[in-house]
CSV table of N, CA and C in Angstrom, one decimal:
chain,number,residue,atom,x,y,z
A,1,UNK,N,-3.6,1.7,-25.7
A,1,UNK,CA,-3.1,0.5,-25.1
A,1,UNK,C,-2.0,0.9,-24.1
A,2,UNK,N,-2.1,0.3,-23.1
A,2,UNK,CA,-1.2,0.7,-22.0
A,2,UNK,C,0.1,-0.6,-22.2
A,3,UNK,N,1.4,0.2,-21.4
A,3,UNK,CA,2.5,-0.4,-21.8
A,3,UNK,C,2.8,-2.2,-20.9
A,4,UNK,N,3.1,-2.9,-20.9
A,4,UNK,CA,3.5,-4.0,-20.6
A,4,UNK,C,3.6,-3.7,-18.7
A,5,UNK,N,3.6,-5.0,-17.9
A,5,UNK,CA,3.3,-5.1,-17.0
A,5,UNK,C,5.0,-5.3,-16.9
A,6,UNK,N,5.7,-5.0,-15.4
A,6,UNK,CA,6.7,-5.1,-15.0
A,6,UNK,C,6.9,-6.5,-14.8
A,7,UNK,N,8.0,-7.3,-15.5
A,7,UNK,CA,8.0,-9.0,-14.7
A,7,UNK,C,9.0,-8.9,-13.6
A,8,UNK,N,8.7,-9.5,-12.7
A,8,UNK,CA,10.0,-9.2,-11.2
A,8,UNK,C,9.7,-10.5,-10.5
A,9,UNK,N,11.1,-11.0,-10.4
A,9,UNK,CA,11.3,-11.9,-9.7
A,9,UNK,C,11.4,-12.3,-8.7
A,10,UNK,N,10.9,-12.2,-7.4
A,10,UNK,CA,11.3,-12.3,-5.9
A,10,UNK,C,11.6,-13.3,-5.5
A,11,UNK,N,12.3,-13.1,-4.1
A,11,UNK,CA,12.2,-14.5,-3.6
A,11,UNK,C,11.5,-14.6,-2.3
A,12,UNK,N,10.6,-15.7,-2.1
A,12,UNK,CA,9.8,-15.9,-1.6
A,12,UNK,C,9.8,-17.3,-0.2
A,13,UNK,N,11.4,-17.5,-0.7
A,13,UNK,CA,11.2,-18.8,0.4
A,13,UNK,C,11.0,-18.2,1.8
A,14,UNK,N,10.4,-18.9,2.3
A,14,UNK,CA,10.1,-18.6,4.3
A,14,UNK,C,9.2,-17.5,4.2
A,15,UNK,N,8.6,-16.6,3.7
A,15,UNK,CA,7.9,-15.4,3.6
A,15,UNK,C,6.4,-15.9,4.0
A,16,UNK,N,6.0,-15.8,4.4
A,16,UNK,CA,4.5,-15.7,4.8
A,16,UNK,C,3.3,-15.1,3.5
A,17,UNK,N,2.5,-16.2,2.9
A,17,UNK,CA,2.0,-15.4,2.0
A,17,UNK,C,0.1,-16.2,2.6
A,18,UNK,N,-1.0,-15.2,2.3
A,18,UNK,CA,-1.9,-15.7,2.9
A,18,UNK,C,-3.0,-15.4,1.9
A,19,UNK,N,-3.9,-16.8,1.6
A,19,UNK,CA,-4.9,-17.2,0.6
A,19,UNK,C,-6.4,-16.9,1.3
A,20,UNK,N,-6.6,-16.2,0.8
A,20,UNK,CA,-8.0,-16.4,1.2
A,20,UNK,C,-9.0,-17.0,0.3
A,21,UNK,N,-9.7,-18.0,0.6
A,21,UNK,CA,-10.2,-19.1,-0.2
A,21,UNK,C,-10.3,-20.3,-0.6
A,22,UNK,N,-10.9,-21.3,-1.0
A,22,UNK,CA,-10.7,-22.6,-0.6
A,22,UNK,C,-10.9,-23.9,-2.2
A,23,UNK,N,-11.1,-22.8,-3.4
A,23,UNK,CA,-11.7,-23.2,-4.6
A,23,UNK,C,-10.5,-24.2,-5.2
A,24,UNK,N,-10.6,-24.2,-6.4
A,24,UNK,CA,-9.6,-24.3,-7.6
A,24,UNK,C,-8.4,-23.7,-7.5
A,25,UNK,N,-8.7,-22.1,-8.0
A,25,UNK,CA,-7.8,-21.1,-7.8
A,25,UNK,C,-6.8,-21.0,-6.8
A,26,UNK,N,-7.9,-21.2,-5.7
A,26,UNK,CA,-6.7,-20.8,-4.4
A,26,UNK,C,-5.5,-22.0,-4.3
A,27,UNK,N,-6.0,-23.4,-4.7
A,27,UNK,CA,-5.2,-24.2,-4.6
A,27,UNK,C,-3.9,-24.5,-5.4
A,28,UNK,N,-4.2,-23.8,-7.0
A,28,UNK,CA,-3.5,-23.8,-7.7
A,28,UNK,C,-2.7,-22.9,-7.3
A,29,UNK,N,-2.9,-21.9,-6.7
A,29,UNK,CA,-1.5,-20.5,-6.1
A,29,UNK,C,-1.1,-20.7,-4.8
A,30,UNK,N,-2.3,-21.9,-4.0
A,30,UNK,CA,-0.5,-22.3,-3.4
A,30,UNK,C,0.1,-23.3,-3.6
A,31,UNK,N,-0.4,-24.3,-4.6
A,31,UNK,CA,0.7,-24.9,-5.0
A,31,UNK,C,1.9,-23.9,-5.7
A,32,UNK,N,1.8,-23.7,-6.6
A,32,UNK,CA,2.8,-22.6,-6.8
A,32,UNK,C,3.8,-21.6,-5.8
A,33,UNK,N,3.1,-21.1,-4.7
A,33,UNK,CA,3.7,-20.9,-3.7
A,33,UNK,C,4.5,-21.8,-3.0
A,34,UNK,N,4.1,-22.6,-2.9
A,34,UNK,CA,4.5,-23.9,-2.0
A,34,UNK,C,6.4,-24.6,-3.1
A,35,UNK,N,5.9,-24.7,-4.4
A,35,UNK,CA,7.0,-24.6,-4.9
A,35,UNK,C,8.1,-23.5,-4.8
A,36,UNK,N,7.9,-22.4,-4.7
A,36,UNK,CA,8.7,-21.5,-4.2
A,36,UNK,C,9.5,-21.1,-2.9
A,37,UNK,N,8.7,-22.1,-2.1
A,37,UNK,CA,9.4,-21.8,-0.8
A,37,UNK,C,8.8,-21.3,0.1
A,38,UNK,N,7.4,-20.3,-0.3
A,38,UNK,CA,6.8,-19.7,0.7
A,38,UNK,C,5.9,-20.4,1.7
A,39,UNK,N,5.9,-19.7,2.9
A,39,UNK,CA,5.1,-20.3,3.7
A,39,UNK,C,3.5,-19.7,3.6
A,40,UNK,N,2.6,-20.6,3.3
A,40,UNK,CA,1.4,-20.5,2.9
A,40,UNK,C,0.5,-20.7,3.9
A,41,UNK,N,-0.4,-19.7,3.9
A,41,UNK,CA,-1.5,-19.5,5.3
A,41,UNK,C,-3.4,-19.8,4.4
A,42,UNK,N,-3.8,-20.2,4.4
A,42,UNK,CA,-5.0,-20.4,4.5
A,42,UNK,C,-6.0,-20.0,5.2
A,43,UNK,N,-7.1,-19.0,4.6
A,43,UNK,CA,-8.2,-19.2,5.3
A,43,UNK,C,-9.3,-19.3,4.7
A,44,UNK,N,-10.3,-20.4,4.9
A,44,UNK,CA,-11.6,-20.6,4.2
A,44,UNK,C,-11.9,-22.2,4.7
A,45,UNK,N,-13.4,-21.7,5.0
A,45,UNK,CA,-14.2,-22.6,5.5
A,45,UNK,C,-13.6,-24.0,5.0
A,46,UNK,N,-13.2,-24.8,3.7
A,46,UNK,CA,-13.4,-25.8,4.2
A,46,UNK,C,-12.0,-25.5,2.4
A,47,UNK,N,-10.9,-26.2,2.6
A,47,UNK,CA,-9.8,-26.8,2.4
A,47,UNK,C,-9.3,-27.8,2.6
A,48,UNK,N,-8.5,-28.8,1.4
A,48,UNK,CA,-7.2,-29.3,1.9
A,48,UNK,C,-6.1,-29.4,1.3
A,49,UNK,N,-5.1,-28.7,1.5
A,49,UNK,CA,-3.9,-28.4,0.8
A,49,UNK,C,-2.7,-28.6,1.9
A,50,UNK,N,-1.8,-29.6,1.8
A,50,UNK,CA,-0.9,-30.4,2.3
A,50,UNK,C,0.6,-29.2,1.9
A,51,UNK,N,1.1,-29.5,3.2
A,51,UNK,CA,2.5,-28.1,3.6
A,51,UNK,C,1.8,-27.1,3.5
A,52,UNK,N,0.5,-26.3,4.2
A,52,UNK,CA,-0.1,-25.0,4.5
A,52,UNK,C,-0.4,-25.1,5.8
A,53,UNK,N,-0.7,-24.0,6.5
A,53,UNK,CA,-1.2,-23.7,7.5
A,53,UNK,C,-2.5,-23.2,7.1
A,54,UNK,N,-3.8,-24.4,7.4
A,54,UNK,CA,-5.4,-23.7,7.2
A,54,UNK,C,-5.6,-23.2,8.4
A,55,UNK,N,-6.7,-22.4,8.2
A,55,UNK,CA,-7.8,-22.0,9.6
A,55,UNK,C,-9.0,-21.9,8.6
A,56,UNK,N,-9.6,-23.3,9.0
A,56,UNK,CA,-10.7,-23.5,8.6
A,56,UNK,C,-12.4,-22.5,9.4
A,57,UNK,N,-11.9,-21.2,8.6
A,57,UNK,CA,-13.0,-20.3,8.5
A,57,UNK,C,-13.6,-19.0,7.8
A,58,UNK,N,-14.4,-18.1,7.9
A,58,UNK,CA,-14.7,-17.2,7.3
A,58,UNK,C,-13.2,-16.5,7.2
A,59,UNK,N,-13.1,-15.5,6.3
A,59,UNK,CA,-11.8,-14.9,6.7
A,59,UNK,C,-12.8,-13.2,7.4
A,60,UNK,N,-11.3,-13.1,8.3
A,60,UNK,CA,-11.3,-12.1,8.9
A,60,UNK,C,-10.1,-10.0,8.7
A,61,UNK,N,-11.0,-9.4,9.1
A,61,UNK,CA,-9.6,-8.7,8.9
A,61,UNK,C,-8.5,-8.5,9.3
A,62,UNK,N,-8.4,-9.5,10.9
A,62,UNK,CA,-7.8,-9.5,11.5
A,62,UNK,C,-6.2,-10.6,10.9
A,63,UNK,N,-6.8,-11.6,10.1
A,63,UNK,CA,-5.8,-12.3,9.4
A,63,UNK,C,-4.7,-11.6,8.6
A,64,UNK,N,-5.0,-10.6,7.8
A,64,UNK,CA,-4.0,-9.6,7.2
A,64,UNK,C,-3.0,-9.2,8.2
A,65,UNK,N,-1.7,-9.9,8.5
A,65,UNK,CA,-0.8,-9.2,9.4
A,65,UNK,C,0.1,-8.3,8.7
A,66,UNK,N,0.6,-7.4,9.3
A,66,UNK,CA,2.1,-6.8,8.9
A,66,UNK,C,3.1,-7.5,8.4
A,67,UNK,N,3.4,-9.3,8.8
A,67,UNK,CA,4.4,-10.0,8.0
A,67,UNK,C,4.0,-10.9,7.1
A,68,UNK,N,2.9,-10.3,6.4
A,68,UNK,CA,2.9,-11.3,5.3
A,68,UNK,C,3.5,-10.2,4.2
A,69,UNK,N,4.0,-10.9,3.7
A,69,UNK,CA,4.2,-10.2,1.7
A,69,UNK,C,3.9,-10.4,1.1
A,70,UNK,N,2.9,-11.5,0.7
A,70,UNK,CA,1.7,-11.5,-0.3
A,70,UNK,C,0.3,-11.3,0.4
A,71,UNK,N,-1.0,-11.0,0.1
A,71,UNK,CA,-2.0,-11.6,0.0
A,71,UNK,C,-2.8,-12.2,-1.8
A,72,UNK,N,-3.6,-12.9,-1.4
A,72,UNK,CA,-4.9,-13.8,-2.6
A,72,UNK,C,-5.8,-13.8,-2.0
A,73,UNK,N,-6.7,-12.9,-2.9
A,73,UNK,CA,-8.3,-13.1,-2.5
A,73,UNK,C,-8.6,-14.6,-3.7
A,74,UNK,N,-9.2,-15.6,-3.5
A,74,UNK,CA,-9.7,-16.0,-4.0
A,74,UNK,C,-10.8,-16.8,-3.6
A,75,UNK,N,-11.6,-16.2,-3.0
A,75,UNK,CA,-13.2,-16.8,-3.0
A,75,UNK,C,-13.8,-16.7,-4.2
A,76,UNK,N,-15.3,-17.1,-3.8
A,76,UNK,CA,-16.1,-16.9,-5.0
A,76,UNK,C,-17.0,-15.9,-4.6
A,77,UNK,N,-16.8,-15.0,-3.7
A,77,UNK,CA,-17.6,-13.8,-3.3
A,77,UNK,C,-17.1,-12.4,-3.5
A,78,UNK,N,-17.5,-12.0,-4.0
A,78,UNK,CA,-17.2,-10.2,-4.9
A,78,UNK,C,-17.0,-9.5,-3.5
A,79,UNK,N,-17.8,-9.9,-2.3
A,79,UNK,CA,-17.7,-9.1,-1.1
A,79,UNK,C,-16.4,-9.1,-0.2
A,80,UNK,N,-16.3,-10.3,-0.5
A,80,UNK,CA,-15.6,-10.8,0.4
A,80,UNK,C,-13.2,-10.5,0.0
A,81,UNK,N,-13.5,-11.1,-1.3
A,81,UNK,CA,-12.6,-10.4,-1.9
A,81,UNK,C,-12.0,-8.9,-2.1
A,82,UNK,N,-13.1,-8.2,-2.2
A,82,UNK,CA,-13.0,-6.8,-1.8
A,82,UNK,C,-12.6,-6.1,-0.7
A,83,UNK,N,-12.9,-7.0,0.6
A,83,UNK,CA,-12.7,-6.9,2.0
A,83,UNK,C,-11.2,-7.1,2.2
A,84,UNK,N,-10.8,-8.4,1.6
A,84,UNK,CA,-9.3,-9.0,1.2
A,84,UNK,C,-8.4,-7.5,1.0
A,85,UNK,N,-9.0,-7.4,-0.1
A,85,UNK,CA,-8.2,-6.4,-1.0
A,85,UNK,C,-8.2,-4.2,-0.1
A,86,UNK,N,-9.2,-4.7,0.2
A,86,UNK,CA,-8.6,-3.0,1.3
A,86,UNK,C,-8.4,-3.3,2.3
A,87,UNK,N,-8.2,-4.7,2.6
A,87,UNK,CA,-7.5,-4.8,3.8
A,87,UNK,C,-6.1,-4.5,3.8
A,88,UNK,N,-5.7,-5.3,3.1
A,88,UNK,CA,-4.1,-5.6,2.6
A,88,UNK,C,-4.2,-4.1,1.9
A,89,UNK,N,-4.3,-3.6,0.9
A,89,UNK,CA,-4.0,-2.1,0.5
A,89,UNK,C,-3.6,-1.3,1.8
A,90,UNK,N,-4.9,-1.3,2.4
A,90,UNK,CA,-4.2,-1.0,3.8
A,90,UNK,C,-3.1,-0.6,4.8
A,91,UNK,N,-3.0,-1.6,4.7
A,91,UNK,CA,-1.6,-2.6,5.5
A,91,UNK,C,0.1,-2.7,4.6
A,92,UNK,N,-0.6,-1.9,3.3
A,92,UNK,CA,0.6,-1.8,2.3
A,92,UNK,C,1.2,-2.9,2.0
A,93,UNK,N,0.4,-3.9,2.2
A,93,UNK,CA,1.3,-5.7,1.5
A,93,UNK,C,0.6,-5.7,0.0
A,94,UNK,N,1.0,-6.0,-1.2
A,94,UNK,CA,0.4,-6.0,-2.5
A,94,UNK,C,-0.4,-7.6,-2.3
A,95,UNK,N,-1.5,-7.4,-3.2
A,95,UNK,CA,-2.6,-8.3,-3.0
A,95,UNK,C,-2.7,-8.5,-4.6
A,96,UNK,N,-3.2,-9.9,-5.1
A,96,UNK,CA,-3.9,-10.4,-6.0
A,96,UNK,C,-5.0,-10.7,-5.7
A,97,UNK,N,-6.6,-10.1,-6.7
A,97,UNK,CA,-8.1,-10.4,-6.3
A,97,UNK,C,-8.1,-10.9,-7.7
A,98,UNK,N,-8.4,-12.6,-7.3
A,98,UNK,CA,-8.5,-13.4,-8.6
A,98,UNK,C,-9.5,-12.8,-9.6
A,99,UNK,N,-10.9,-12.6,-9.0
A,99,UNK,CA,-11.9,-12.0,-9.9
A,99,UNK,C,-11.9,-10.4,-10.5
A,100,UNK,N,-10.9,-9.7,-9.6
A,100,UNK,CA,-11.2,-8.3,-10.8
A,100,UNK,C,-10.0,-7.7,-10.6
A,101,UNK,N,-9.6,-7.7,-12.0
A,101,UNK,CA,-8.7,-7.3,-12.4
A,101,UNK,C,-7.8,-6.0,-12.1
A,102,UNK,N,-9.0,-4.6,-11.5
A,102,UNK,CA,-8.4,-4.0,-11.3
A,102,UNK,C,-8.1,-3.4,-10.1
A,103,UNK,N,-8.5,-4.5,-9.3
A,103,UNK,CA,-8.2,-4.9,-7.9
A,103,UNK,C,-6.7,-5.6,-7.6
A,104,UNK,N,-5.8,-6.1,-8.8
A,104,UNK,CA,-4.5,-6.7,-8.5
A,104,UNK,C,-3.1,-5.5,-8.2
A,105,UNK,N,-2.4,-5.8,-7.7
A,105,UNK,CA,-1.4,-5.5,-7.9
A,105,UNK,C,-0.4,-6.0,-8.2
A,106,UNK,N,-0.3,-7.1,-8.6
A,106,UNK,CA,0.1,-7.9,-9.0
A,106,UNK,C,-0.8,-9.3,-10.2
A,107,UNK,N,-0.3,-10.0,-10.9
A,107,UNK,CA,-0.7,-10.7,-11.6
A,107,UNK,C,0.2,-11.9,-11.6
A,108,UNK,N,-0.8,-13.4,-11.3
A,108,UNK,CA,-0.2,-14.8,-11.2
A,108,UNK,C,-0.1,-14.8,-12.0
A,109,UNK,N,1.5,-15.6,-12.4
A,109,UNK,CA,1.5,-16.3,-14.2
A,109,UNK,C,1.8,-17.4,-13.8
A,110,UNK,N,2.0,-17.8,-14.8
A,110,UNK,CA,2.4,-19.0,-15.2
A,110,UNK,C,3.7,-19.6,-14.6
A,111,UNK,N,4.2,-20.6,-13.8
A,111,UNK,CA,5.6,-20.7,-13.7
A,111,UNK,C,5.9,-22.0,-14.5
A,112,UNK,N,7.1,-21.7,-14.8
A,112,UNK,CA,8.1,-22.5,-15.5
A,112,UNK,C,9.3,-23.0,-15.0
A,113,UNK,N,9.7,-24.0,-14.6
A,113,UNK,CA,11.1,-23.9,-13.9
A,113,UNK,C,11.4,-25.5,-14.3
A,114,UNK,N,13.0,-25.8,-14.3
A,114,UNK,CA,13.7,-26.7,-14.1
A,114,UNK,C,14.7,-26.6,-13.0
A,115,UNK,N,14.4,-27.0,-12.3
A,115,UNK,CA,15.9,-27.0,-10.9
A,115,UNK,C,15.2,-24.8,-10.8
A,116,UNK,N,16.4,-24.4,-10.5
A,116,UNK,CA,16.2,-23.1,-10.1
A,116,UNK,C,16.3,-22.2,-11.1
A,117,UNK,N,16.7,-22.6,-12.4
A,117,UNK,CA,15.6,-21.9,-14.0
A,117,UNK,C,14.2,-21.9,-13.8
A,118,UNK,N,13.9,-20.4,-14.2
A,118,UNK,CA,12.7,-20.4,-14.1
A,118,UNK,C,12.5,-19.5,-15.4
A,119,UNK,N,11.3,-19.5,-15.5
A,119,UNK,CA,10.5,-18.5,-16.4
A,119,UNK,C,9.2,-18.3,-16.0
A,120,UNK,N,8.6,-17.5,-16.6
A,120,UNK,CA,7.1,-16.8,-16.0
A,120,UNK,C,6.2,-16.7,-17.6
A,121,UNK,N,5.0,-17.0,-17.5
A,121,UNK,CA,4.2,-16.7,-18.4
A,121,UNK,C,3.0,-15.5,-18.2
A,122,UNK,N,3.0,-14.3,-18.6
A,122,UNK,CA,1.5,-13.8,-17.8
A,122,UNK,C,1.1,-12.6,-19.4
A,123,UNK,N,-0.3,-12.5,-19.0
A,123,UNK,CA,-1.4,-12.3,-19.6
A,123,UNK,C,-1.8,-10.6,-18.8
A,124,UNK,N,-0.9,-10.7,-18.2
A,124,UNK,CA,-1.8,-9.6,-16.9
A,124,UNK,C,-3.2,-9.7,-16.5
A,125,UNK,N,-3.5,-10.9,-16.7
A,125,UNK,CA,-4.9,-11.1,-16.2
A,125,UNK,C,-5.9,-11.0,-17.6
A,126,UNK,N,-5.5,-10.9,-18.5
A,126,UNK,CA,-6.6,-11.1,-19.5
A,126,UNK,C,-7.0,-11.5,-20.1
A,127,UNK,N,-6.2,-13.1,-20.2
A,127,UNK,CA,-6.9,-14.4,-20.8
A,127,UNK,C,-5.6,-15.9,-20.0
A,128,UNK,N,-6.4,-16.3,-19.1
A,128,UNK,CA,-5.9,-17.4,-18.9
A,128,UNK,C,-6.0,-18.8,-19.9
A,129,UNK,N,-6.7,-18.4,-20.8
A,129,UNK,CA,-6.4,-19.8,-21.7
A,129,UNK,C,-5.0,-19.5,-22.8
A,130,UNK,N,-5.0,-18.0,-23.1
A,130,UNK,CA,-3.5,-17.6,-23.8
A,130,UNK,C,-2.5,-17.9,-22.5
A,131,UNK,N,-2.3,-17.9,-21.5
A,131,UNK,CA,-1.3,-18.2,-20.6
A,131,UNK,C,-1.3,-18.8,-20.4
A,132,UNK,N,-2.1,-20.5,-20.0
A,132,UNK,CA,-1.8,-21.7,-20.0
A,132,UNK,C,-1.3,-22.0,-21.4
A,133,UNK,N,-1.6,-21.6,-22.7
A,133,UNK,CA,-1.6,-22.6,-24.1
A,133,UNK,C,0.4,-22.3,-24.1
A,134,UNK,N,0.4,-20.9,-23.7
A,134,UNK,CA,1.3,-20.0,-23.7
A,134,UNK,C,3.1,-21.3,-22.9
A,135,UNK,N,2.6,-21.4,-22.0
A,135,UNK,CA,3.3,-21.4,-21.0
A,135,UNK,C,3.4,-23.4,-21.2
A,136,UNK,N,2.2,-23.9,-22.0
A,136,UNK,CA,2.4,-25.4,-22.2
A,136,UNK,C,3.3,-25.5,-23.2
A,137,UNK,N,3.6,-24.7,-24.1
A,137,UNK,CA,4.2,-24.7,-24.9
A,137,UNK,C,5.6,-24.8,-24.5
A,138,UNK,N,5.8,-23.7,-24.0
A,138,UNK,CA,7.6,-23.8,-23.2
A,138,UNK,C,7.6,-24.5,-22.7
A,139,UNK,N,6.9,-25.3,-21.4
A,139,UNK,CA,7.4,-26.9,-20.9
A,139,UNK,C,8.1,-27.6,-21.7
A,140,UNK,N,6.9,-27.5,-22.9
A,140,UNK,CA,7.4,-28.4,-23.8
A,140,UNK,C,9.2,-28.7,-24.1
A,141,UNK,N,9.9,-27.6,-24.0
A,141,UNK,CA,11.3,-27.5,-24.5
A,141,UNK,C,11.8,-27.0,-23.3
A,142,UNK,N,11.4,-26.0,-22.3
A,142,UNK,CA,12.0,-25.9,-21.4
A,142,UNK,C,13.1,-26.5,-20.6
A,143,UNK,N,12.6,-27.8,-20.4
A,143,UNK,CA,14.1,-28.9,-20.1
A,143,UNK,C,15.4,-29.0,-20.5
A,144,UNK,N,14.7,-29.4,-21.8
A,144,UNK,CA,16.0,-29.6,-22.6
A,144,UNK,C,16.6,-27.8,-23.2
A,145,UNK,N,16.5,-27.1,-23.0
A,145,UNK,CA,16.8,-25.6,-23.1
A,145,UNK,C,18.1,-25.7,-22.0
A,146,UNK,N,17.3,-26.1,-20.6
A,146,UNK,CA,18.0,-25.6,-19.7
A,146,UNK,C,19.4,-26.5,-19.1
A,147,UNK,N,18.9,-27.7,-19.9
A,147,UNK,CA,19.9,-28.5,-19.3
A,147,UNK,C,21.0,-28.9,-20.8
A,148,UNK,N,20.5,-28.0,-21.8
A,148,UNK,CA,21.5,-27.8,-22.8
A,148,UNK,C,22.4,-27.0,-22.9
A,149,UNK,N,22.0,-26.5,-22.0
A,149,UNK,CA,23.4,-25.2,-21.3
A,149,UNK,C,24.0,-25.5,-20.1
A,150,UNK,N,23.8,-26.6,-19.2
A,150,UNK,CA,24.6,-27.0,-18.0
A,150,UNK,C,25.8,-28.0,-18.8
């Protein structure tokens, strides 16, 4: 068994972080971005996610800049995701490829927050129904946690 995944907290307001993909997934990481402050880039044929910048198209390699600090592959294409992911390796910005795991360098969790308390739930990618059940749970009290200490 290999040892636990590093949790690290950044800050992400104003930073350029860029999605490739237009599903489920992609929408739920940038809402999450979008809570964080970061500025969210989109690309994929057909989206709508309000406070992002889309370009409604194929993604290209040319979209991976030097100022982003994230990338997300999340299409539903194994090809295309993979294209994402040595692009950005590349270019030395760390990438999340939603479908294979050992394509991340990083891993989405869960976020948690009241005001600027936060917490994180993650799985390292290997069962999102343990990280959602995980992470409903702390909502649950999370509030009152946090505002039992102000």
């Amino acid at each position: 068994m290999r040892p636990p995944y590093f949790p690290m907290m950044i800050d992400i307001h104003g930073r350029e972080v860029l999605i490739v993909g237009g599903g489920n997934i992609a929408s739920r990481r940038a809402d999450t971005l979008l809570r964080c402050g970061a500025r969210v880039i989109i690309v994929a044929p057909e989206i709508q996610c309000e406070g992002t910048v889309l370009l409604r198209r194929e993604f290209q390699p040319e979209d991976v800049t030097e100022n982003l600090s994230l990338v997300i592959a999340a299409t539903n294409s194994r090809e295309v995701n993979r294209l994402v992911h040595d692009t950005a390796k590349t270019k030395g910005i760390p990438v999340n490829v939603c479908d294979c795991q050992s394509e991340c360098d990083f891993f989405f969790p869960s976020l948690i927050n009241c005001g600027n308390v936060a917490a994180s739930v993650s799985t390292a990618g290997i069962s999102c129904k343990l990280t959602r059940r995980l992470s409903d749970k702390l909502r649950e009290v999370w509030a009152s946690w946090v505002n039992e200490e102000n």
